[in-house]
Coordinates of C-alpha atoms and ligand atoms in Angstrom, one line a residue:
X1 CA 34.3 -20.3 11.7
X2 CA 34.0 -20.2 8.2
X3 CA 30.8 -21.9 6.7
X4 CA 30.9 -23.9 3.4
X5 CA 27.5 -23.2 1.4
X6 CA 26.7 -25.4 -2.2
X7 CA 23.8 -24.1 -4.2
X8 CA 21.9 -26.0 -6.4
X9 CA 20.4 -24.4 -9.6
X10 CA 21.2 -21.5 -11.5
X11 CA 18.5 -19.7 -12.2
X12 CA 17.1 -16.6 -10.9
X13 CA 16.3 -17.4 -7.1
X14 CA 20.2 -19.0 -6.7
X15 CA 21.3 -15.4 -7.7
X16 CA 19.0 -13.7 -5.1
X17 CA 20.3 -16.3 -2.2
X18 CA 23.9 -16.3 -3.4
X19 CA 24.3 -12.5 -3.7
X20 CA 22.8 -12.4 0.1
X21 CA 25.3 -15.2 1.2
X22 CA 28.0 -13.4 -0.6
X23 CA 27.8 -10.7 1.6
X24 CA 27.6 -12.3 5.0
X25 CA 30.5 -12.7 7.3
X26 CA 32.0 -16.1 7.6
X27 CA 30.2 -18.3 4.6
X28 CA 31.6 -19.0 2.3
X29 CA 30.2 -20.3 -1.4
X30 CA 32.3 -23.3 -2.3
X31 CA 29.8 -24.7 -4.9
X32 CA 27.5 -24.3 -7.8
X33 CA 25.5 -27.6 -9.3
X34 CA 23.3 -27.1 -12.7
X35 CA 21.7 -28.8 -15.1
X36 CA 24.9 -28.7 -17.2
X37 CA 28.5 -27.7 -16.1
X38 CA 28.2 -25.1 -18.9
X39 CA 25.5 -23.7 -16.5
X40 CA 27.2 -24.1 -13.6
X41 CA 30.3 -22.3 -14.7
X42 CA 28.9 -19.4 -16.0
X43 CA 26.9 -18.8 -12.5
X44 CA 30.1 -19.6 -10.9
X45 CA 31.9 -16.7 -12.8
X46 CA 30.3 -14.0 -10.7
X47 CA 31.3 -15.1 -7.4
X48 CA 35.1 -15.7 -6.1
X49 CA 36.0 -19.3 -5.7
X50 CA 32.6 -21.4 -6.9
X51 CA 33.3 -24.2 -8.7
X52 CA 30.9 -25.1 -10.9
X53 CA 29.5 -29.1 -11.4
X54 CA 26.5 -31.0 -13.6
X55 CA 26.0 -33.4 -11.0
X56 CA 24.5 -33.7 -7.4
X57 CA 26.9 -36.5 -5.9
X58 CA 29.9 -35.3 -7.8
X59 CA 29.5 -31.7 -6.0
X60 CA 28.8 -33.5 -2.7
X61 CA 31.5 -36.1 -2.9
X62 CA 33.9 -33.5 -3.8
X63 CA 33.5 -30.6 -1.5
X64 CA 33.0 -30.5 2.2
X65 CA 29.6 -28.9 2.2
X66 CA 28.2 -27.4 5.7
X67 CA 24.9 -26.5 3.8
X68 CA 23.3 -26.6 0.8
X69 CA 20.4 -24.8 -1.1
X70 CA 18.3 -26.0 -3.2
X71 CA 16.3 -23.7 -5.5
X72 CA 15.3 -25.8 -8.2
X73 CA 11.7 -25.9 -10.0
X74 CA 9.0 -28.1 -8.0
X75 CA 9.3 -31.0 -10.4
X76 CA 12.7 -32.0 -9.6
X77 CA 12.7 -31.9 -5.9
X78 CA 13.1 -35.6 -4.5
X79 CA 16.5 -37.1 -5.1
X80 CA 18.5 -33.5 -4.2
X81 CA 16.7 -33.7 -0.3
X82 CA 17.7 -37.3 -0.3
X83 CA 21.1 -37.2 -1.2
X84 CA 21.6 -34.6 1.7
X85 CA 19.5 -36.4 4.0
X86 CA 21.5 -39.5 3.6
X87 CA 24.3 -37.4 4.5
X88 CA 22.9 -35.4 7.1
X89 CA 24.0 -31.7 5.3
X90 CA 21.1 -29.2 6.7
X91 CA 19.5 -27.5 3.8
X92 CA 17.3 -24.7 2.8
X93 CA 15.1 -25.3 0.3
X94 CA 12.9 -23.1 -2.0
X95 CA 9.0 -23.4 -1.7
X96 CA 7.1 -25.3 -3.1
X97 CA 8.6 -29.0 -2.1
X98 CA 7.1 -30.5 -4.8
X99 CA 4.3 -30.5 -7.7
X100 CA 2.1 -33.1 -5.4
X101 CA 2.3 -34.8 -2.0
X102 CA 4.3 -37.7 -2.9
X103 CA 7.9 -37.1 -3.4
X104 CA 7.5 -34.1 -0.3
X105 CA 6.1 -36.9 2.2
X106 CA 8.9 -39.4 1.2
X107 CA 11.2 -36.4 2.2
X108 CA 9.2 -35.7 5.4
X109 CA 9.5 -39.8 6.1
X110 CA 13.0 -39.7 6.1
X111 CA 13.3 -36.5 7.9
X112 CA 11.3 -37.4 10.8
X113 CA 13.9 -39.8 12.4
X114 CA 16.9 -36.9 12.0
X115 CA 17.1 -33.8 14.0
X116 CA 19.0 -32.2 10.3
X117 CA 18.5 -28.3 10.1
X118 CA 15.7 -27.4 7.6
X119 CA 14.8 -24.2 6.5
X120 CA 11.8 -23.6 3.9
X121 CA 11.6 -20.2 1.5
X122 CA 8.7 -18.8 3.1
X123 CA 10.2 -15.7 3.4
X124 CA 6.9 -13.5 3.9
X125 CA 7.0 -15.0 6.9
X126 CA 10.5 -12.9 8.0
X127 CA 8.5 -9.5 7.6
X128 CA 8.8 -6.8 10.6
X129 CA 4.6 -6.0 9.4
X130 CA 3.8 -9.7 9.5
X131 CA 4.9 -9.6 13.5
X132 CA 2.9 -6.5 13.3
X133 CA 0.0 -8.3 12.3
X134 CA 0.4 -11.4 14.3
X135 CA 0.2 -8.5 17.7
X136 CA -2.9 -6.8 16.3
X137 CA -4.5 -10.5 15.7
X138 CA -3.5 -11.0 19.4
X139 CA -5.8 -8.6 20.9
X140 CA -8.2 -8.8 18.9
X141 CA -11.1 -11.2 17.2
X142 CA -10.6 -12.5 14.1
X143 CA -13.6 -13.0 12.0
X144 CA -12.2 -14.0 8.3
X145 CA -9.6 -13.2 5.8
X146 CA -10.1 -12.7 1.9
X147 CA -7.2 -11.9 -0.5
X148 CA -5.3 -13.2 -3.4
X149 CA -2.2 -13.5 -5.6
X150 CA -3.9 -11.6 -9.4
X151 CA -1.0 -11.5 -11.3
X152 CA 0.7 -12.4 -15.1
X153 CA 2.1 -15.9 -15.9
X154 CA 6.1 -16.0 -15.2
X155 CA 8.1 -16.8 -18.0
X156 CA 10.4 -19.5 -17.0
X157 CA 9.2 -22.4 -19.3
X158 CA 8.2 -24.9 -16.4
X159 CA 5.4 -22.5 -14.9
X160 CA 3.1 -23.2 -17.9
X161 CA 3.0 -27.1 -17.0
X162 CA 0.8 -28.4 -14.9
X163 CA 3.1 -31.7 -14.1
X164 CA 6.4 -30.1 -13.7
X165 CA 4.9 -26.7 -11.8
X166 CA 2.0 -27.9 -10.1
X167 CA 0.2 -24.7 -11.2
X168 CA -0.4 -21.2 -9.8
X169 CA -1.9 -21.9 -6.3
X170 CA 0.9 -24.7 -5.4
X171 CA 3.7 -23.0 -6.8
X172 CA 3.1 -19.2 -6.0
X173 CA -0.3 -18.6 -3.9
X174 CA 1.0 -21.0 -1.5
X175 CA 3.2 -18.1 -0.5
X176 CA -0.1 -16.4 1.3
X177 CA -1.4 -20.1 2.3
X178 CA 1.6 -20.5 4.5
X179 CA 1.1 -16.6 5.6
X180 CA -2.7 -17.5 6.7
X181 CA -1.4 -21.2 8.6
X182 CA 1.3 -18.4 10.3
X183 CA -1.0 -15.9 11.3
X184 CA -4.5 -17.9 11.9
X185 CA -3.8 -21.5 12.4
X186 CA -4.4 -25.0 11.2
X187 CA -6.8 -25.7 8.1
X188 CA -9.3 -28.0 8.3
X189 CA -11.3 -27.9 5.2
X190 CA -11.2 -26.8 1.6
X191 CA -13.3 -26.5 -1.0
X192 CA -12.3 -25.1 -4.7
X193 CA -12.9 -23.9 -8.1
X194 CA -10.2 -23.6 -10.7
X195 CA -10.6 -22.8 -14.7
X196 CA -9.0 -22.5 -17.3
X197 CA -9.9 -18.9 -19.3
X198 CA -7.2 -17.4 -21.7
X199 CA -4.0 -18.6 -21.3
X200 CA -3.7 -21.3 -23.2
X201 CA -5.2 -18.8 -25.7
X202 CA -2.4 -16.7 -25.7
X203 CA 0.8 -19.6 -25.3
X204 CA 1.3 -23.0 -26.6
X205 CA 1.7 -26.0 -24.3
X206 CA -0.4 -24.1 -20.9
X207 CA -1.6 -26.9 -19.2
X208 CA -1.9 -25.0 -15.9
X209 CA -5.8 -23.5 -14.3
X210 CA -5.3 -19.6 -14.9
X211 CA -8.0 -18.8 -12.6
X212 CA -9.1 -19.8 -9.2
X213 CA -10.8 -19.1 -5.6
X214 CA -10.3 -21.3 -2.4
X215 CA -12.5 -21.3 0.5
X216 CA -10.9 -22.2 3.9
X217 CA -12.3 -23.3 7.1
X218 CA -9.6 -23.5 10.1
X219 CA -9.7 -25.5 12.9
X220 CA -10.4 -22.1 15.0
X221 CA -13.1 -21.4 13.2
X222 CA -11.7 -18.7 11.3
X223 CA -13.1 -18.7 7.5
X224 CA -11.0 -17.5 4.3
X225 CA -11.2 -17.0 0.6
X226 CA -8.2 -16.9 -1.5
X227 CA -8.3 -16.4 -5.1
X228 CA -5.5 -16.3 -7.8
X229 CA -5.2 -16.0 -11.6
X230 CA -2.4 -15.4 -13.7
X231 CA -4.3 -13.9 -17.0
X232 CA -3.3 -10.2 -16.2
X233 CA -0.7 -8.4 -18.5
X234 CA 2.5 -7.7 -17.4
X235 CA 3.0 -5.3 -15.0
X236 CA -0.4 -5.5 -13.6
X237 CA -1.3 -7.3 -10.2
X238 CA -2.5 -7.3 -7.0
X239 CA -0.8 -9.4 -4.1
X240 CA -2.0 -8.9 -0.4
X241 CA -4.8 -10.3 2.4
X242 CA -7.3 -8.5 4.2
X243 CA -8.0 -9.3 7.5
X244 CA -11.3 -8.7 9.4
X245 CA -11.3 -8.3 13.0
X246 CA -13.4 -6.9 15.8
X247 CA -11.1 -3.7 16.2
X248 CA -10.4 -3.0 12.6
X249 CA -9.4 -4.2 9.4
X250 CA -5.6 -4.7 8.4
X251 CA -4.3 -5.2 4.8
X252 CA -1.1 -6.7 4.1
X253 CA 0.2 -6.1 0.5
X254 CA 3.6 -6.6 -0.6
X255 CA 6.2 -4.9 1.3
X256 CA 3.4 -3.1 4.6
X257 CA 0.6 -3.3 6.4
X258 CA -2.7 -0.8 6.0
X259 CA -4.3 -0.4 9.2
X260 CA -8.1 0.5 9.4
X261 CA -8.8 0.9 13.4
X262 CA -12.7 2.4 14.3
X263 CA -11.8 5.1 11.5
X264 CA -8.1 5.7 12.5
X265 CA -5.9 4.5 9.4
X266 CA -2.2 3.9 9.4
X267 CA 0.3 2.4 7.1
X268 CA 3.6 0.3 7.7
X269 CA 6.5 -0.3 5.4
X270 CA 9.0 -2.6 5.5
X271 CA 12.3 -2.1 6.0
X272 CA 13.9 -4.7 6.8
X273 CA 14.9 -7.1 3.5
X274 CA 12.9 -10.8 4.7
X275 CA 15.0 -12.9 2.5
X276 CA 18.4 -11.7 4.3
X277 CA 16.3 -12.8 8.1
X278 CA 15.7 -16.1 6.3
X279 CA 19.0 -16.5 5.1
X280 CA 20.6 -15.2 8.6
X281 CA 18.3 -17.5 10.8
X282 CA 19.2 -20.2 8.5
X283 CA 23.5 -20.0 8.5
X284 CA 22.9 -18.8 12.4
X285 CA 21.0 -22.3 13.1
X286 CA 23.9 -24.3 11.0
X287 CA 26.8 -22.5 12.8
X288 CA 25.1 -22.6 16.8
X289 CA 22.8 -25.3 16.4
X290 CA 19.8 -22.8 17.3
X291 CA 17.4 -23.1 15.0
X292 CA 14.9 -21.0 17.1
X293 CA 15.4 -18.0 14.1
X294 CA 13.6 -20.2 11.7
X295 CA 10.4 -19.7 10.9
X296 CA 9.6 -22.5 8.3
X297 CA 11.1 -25.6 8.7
X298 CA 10.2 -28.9 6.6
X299 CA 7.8 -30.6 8.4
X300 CA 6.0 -27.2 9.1
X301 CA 6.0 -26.6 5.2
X302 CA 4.8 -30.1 4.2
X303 CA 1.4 -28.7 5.7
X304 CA 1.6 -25.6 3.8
X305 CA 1.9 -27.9 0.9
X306 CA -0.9 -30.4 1.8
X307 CA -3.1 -27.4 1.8
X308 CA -2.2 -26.2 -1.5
X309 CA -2.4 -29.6 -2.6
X310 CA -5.9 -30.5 -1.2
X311 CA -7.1 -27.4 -3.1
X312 CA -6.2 -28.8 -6.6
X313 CA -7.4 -31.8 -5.5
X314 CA -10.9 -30.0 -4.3
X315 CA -11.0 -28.6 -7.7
X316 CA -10.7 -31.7 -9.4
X317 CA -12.9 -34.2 -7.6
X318 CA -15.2 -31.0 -7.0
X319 CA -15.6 -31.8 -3.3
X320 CA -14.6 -30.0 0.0
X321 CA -11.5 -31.8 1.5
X322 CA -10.6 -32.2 5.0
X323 CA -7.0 -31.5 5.4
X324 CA -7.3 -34.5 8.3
X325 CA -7.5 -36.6 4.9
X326 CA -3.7 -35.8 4.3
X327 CA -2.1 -34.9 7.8
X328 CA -3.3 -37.3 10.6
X329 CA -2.1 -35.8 14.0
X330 CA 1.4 -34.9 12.6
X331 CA 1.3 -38.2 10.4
X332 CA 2.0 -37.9 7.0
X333 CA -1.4 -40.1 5.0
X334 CA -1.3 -40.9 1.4
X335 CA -3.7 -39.8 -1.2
Ligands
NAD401 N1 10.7 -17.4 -2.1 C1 10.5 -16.7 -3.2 O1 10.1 -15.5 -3.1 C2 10.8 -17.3 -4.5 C3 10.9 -16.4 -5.6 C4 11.3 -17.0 -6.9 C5 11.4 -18.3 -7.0 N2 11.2 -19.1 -5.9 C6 11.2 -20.6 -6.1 O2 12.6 -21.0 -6.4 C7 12.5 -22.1 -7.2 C8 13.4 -21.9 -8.5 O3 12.8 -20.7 -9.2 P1 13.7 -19.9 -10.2 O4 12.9 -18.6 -10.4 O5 15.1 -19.7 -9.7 O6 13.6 -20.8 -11.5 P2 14.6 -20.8 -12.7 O7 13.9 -21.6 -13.8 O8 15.1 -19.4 -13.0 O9 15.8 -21.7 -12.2 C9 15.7 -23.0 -11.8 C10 17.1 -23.7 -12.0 O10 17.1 -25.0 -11.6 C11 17.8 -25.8 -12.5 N3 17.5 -27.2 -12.3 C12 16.4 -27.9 -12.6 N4 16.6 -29.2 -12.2 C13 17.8 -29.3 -11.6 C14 18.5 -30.4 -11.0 N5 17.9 -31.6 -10.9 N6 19.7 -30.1 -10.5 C15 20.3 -28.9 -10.6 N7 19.6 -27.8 -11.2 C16 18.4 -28.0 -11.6 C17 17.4 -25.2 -13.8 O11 18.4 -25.6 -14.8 C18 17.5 -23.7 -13.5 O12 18.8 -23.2 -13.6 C19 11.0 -22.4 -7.6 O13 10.5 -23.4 -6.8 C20 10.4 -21.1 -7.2 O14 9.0 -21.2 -6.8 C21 10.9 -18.6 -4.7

């Protein structure tokens, strides 16, 4: 059975998701939708048969679509989901869903009456050291985690902006938020302090914090700190979580796990490429209809979100908020 995939966007996280579907065994890329069909075409040029179009409705009226993905910036998430909800294509979308709550929770509204496939980009969650992890924390006590996304300021011209990025900590430390809801549990509280130190220094129109550190309290009891800033120069950063147990301390960095066990160290790597386990659980769930491959679905990614979320929100009103504020028992609440 051959599986006919549209993509939509054509910048650089379409290539990494078309080049993977490219290569897999019955899917087939019919369709490529851009900002412009200029856009579209040339993205289109690199892959056999992709047609290129400007426009959402025109790709979807046109082709017979099995799936679509979306990897568009977080400002202009909203219509795109509900276009394919209103006719019930499964999709994978990129993380974040949005730059706030609002456009994500009308998505999740609509959602919750349809049993459509989701899939969300949370791909650290597909990593063979991240089930590592998960059997370590399973025999033994976990006390707290610390870590943090230090990095430099991408340079796609959306990032800068507040309003159409959301800024660092929902748009790219949400990546180890969703790691920590995976591997500890449910949030309860946060509290946080963002600034704003040099960036807007060094480029014009930077409306986003640069710095900023997140305490978390889950609902186990587990407590967390997770900083990020994106000041550094190019080229220097450091990504990863360390967690602090009872029978060691494991850090996870970007591709492994370090391994601290009463004095006995060892180090993981992985092998295995995360985003081709997202992209294969996702095209296995929309061929079978067993979606028990995907890790990160919509609904379990909206909270991801309202974390992130409640942290800018912390850092703003200057008060610790409880994530019950946003997520009542499943139900999506308004802010
Ligand atoms: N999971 C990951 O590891 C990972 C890595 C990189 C990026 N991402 C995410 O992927 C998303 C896209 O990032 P990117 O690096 O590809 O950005 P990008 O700026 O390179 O590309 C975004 C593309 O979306 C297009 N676009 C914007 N609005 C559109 C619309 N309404 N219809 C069609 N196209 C539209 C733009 O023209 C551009 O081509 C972001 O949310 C980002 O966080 C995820």
């Amino acid at each position: 059975m051959m599986l006919n995939v549209g993509i939509i966007g054509t910048g650089w996280f379409s290539g990494v998701h078309a080049k993977i579907l490219n290569k897999m065994d019955g899917v087939q890329i019919k369709a490529i939708c851009g900002t412009s069909q200029d856009k579209a075409d040339k993205f289109a040029k690199d892959f056999n048969d992709v047609k290129g179009y400007s426009s959402v409705v025109n790709m979807l009226d046109s082709e017979k679509l099995d799936a679509v993905y979306i990897c568009v910036p977080p400002f202009a998430h909203g219509e795109i989901e509900l276009e394919l909800l209103n006719r019930k294509i499964p999709f994978l979308v990129e993380k974040p869903l949005g730059v706030d709550l609002d456009i994500p929770a009308d998505i999740l509204s609509n959602l919750q009456d349809q049993t459509l496939i989701t899939s969300v980009g949370y791909h650290f969650r597909y990593r063979d050291s991240i089930a590592l992890l998960k059997k370590e924390l399973n025999s033994s006590t976990l006390g707290m985690v610390t870590g943090g996304w230090m990095g430099s300021m991408p340079s796609v011209p959306w990032w800068r902006n507040q309003s159409t990025s959301g800024g660092q900590f929902i748009e790219q430390t949400t990546h180890l938020v969703d790691l920590l809801r995976y591997t500890v549990g449910e949030v309860d509280e946060v509290y946080s302090s963002f600034g704003k130190r040099s960036l807007s220094e060094q480029y014009e129109n930077v409306s986003v914090h640069d710095v900023g550190t997140v305490t978390l309290k889950f609902q186990n009891g587990v407590i967390a700190n997770l900083s990020n800033t994106c000041i550094l120069p190019e080229g220097d950063s450091s990504v990863g979580l360390d967690y602090y147990t009872n029978e060691g301390l494991f850090h996870v960095g970007f591709d492994g796990m370090n391994s601290s066990k009463k004095g006995t160290t060892s180090s993981f790597k992985d092998e295995a490429n995360p985003y081709e386990k997202e992209n294969n659980a996702f095209i296995h769930a929309v061929k079978t209809g067993d979606r028990s491959m995907i890790l990160s679905d919509y609904h379990d990614a909206y909270k991801t979100h309202a974390v992130t979320v409640a942290a800018l929100h912390s850092a703003e009103k200057g008060k610790t908020i409880r994530l019950s504020e946003y997520l009542n028992n499943g139900k999506i609440v308004r802010t």
